[in-house]
Short mmCIF file of C-alpha atoms and ligand atoms in Angstrom, two decimals:
data_model
loop_
_atom_site.label_atom_id
_atom_site.label_comp_id
_atom_site.label_asym_id
_atom_site.label_seq_id
_atom_site.Cartn_x
_atom_site.Cartn_y
_atom_site.Cartn_z
CA UNK A 3 4.66 5.71 -17.36
CA UNK A 4 2.05 6.10 -14.73
CA UNK A 5 3.44 5.16 -11.33
CA UNK A 6 1.07 5.53 -8.54
CA UNK A 7 1.70 4.98 -4.80
CA UNK A 8 -1.73 4.17 -2.92
CA UNK A 9 -1.53 5.01 0.58
CA UNK A 10 -3.44 4.92 3.80
CA UNK A 11 -4.00 3.10 7.11
CA UNK A 12 -4.82 -0.52 7.17
CA UNK A 13 -8.43 -0.85 5.97
CA UNK A 14 -8.45 2.47 3.97
CA UNK A 15 -9.27 0.63 0.89
CA UNK A 16 -6.00 0.42 -0.94
CA UNK A 17 -6.55 -2.93 -2.22
CA UNK A 18 -10.29 -2.41 -3.33
CA UNK A 19 -9.37 0.84 -5.27
CA UNK A 20 -6.38 -0.72 -6.71
CA UNK A 21 -8.11 -3.31 -8.45
CA UNK A 22 -10.37 -0.61 -10.25
CA UNK A 23 -7.34 1.40 -11.17
CA UNK A 24 -5.70 -1.34 -12.74
CA UNK A 25 -8.65 -2.12 -14.84
CA UNK A 26 -9.08 1.49 -16.04
CA UNK A 27 -5.61 2.47 -16.70
CA UNK A 28 -4.06 -0.96 -17.71
CA UNK A 29 -1.20 -0.75 -15.20
CA UNK A 30 0.32 -3.53 -13.01
CA UNK A 31 -0.38 -3.88 -9.26
CA UNK A 32 2.16 -4.75 -6.71
CA UNK A 33 0.61 -5.34 -3.35
CA UNK A 34 3.44 -6.32 -0.88
CA UNK A 35 0.77 -7.91 1.42
CA UNK A 36 -0.42 -10.05 -1.35
CA UNK A 37 3.20 -11.03 -2.38
CA UNK A 38 3.87 -12.07 1.39
CA UNK A 39 0.37 -13.81 1.78
CA UNK A 40 1.35 -15.99 -1.40
CA UNK A 41 4.70 -16.70 -0.01
CA UNK A 42 2.83 -17.98 3.28
CA UNK A 43 0.53 -19.94 1.29
CA UNK A 44 3.23 -21.65 -0.62
CA UNK A 45 5.10 -22.40 2.59
CA UNK A 46 8.27 -20.97 1.60
CA UNK A 47 11.27 -19.75 3.84
CA UNK A 48 10.50 -16.15 3.13
CA UNK A 49 6.72 -17.02 3.90
CA UNK A 50 7.72 -18.42 7.33
CA UNK A 51 9.75 -15.35 8.12
CA UNK A 52 7.00 -12.94 7.01
CA UNK A 53 4.27 -14.72 8.87
CA UNK A 54 6.10 -14.09 12.25
CA UNK A 55 6.00 -10.12 11.61
CA UNK A 56 2.61 -10.13 10.18
CA UNK A 57 0.83 -11.93 13.09
CA UNK A 58 2.43 -9.49 15.34
CA UNK A 59 1.23 -6.55 13.26
CA UNK A 60 4.81 -5.51 12.68
CA UNK A 61 6.48 -4.36 9.54
CA UNK A 62 9.01 -6.64 7.96
CA UNK A 63 12.66 -5.21 7.99
CA UNK A 64 13.19 -2.68 5.39
CA UNK A 65 16.19 -4.54 3.69
CA UNK A 66 14.05 -7.54 3.21
CA UNK A 67 10.91 -5.92 1.84
CA UNK A 68 12.90 -3.63 -0.33
CA UNK A 69 14.65 -6.58 -1.89
CA UNK A 70 11.30 -8.30 -2.48
CA UNK A 71 9.97 -5.13 -4.03
CA UNK A 72 12.90 -4.90 -6.49
CA UNK A 73 12.52 -8.35 -7.70
CA UNK A 74 8.80 -8.03 -8.12
CA UNK A 75 9.47 -4.98 -10.16
CA UNK A 76 12.17 -6.64 -12.25
CA UNK A 77 9.69 -9.37 -13.11
CA UNK A 78 7.39 -7.01 -14.77
CA UNK A 79 7.78 -6.95 -18.58
CA UNK A 80 6.23 -4.30 -21.01
CA UNK A 81 4.61 -2.57 -18.16
CA UNK A 82 2.80 0.75 -18.72
CA UNK A 83 3.14 1.61 -15.11
CA UNK A 84 2.64 0.26 -11.65
CA UNK A 85 0.42 0.81 -8.66
CA UNK A 86 2.27 0.21 -5.47
CA UNK A 87 -0.03 -0.88 -2.64
CA UNK A 88 1.40 -1.39 0.65
CA UNK A 89 4.86 -0.11 -0.20
CA UNK A 90 6.43 2.16 0.69
CA UNK A 91 5.54 1.99 4.48
CA UNK A 92 8.58 3.83 5.90
CA UNK A 93 10.92 6.60 4.99
CA UNK A 94 13.61 4.12 3.93
CA UNK A 95 11.38 2.38 1.74
CA UNK A 96 10.24 5.51 -0.02
CA UNK A 97 13.85 6.63 -0.51
CA UNK A 98 14.61 3.02 -2.07
CA UNK A 99 11.66 3.25 -4.12
CA UNK A 100 12.66 6.65 -5.68
CA UNK A 101 16.15 5.38 -6.37
CA UNK A 102 14.91 2.19 -8.06
CA UNK A 103 12.66 4.18 -10.30
CA UNK A 104 15.28 6.60 -11.06
CA UNK A 105 17.65 3.87 -12.26
CA UNK A 106 14.93 3.05 -14.71
CA UNK A 107 14.58 6.50 -15.85
CA UNK A 108 11.13 6.78 -14.07
CA UNK A 109 9.42 8.57 -11.17
CA UNK A 110 6.41 8.36 -9.01
CA UNK A 111 3.51 10.25 -10.77
CA UNK A 112 1.36 10.69 -7.68
CA UNK A 113 0.84 9.56 -4.17
CA UNK A 114 -2.86 9.08 -3.35
CA UNK A 115 -3.70 9.05 0.54
CA UNK A 116 -7.01 7.54 1.36
CA UNK A 117 -8.07 9.26 4.36
CA UNK A 118 -10.53 7.35 6.64
CA UNK A 119 -11.70 7.94 10.29
CA UNK A 120 -10.24 5.43 12.74
CA UNK A 121 -13.72 4.17 13.86
CA UNK A 122 -14.69 3.30 10.20
CA UNK A 123 -11.12 1.52 9.82
CA UNK A 124 -11.71 -0.73 13.00
CA UNK A 125 -15.29 -1.61 11.76
CA UNK A 126 -13.97 -2.58 8.14
CA UNK A 127 -11.18 -4.72 9.33
CA UNK A 128 -13.16 -6.47 11.90
CA UNK A 129 -15.76 -7.31 9.12
CA UNK A 130 -13.09 -8.34 6.83
CA UNK A 131 -11.73 -10.71 9.46
CA UNK A 132 -14.88 -12.36 9.93
CA UNK A 133 -15.65 -12.67 6.12
CA UNK A 134 -12.18 -13.80 4.94
CA UNK A 135 -10.51 -15.25 8.09
CA UNK A 136 -7.32 -13.04 7.30
CA UNK A 137 -5.17 -14.00 10.36
CA UNK A 138 -4.02 -10.40 11.08
CA UNK A 139 -7.73 -8.95 10.95
CA UNK A 140 -8.58 -9.54 14.55
CA UNK A 141 -9.01 -6.77 17.14
CA UNK A 142 -5.74 -7.08 19.08
CA UNK A 143 -3.53 -7.21 15.77
CA UNK A 144 -5.56 -4.47 14.12
CA UNK A 145 -4.80 -2.12 17.24
CA UNK A 146 -1.21 -2.99 16.84
CA UNK A 147 -1.13 -2.34 12.88
CA UNK A 148 -2.76 0.91 13.59
CA UNK A 149 -0.03 2.09 16.17
CA UNK A 150 2.57 0.86 13.56
CA UNK A 151 0.79 2.92 10.95
CA UNK A 152 0.77 5.99 12.97
CA UNK A 153 4.38 5.82 14.23
CA UNK A 154 6.13 4.45 11.14
CA UNK A 155 4.09 4.87 8.00
CA UNK A 156 2.03 8.18 8.34
CA UNK A 157 5.30 10.36 8.35
CA UNK A 158 5.59 9.49 4.70
CA UNK A 159 2.60 12.07 4.03
CA UNK A 160 5.18 14.83 4.86
CA UNK A 161 7.81 13.15 2.81
CA UNK A 162 5.56 12.94 -0.41
CA UNK A 163 4.41 16.52 0.29
CA UNK A 164 7.97 17.64 -0.04
CA UNK A 165 8.23 15.75 -3.14
CA UNK A 166 5.15 17.53 -4.50
CA UNK A 167 3.56 14.20 -5.13
CA UNK A 168 0.91 14.05 -2.26
CA UNK A 169 -2.85 14.10 -2.88
CA UNK A 170 -5.49 13.48 -0.33
CA UNK A 171 -8.67 11.39 -1.18
CA UNK A 172 -11.65 11.11 1.00
CA UNK A 173 -11.68 7.33 1.47
CA UNK A 174 -15.09 6.72 2.97
CA UNK A 175 -18.59 7.07 1.65
CA UNK A 176 -19.79 5.59 -1.67
CA UNK A 177 -17.13 3.38 -3.48
CA UNK A 178 -17.92 4.89 -6.76
CA UNK A 179 -17.38 8.52 -5.56
CA UNK A 180 -14.07 7.64 -4.02
CA UNK A 181 -13.04 6.12 -7.32
CA UNK A 182 -14.23 9.07 -9.42
CA UNK A 183 -12.21 11.21 -7.19
CA UNK A 184 -9.05 8.94 -7.61
CA UNK A 185 -9.60 8.99 -11.51
CA UNK A 186 -9.89 12.88 -11.39
CA UNK A 187 -6.51 13.14 -9.54
CA UNK A 188 -4.78 10.58 -11.67
CA UNK A 189 -6.05 12.21 -14.81
CA UNK A 190 -4.44 15.45 -13.76
CA UNK A 191 -0.96 14.18 -13.49
CA UNK A 192 -1.09 11.65 -16.41
P1 ADP B 211 -2.92 -3.69 5.60
O1 ADP B 211 -2.72 -2.35 4.78
O2 ADP B 211 -4.37 -3.91 5.80
O3 ADP B 211 -2.15 -3.78 6.97
P2 ADP B 211 -1.35 -5.40 3.93
O4 ADP B 211 -1.70 -6.53 3.15
O5 ADP B 211 -0.77 -4.25 3.06
O6 ADP B 211 -2.45 -4.83 4.77
O7 ADP B 211 0.05 -5.67 4.92
C1 ADP B 211 -0.19 -6.82 5.81
C2 ADP B 211 1.18 -6.97 6.67
O8 ADP B 211 2.33 -7.35 5.54
C3 ADP B 211 1.79 -5.67 7.34
O9 ADP B 211 1.11 -5.70 8.52
C4 ADP B 211 3.24 -6.17 7.45
O10 ADP B 211 3.48 -7.15 8.24
C5 ADP B 211 3.48 -6.78 5.96
N1 ADP B 211 4.00 -5.89 5.04
C6 ADP B 211 3.39 -5.53 3.93
N2 ADP B 211 3.92 -4.48 3.18
C7 ADP B 211 4.98 -4.17 3.88
C8 ADP B 211 6.07 -3.09 3.84
N3 ADP B 211 6.05 -2.28 2.86
N4 ADP B 211 7.04 -3.15 4.82
C9 ADP B 211 6.94 -3.94 5.80
N5 ADP B 211 6.04 -4.82 6.03
C10 ADP B 211 4.96 -5.00 5.14
#
């Protein structure tokens, strides 16, 4: 089983690189952001709740997102592994993921931290907002998401270092070079 956590600030390229990883290693992709956007699109009750947090650039409560992740994971059949994109984002979420995998006799193989300077993140997200119209990719909400990232999410780097799972990847420059670095790191732990 290859279980990868892809980590990084908003705009660090988690989604883009996940797509490539999925194709090459034939594993499943769970993006909590994509799951929530699908719920919003389908007009579900969960989507309505999620939208309130997402529009404010805030995280959903841990209990809620942990339940969503658990049921998404349970729905995967015959999986060779999973790339977790956008989860965990807090220490309680990381602990919950560890427990969930342990209950299935599994573990995280590696945590890949895509490191990107803040000015490049801003530029990427503003461009994405213009191209896709994604509701939370406007300057005001982006700034809030970056604050939330620094206060609630980046402490996970230390957490995964203690678990001996942490690997930093330079997340800017040529897409192909970033992907090659990622593959070299995955191949070491596979
Ligand atoms: P990005 O990494 O660009 O911020 P995502 O698509 O991963 O984008 O997440 C968008 C929003 O969805 C977050 O700002 C948050 O409101 C919500 N969300 C996604 N994943 C989580 C999570 N693990 N915990 C809490 N909220 C989450």
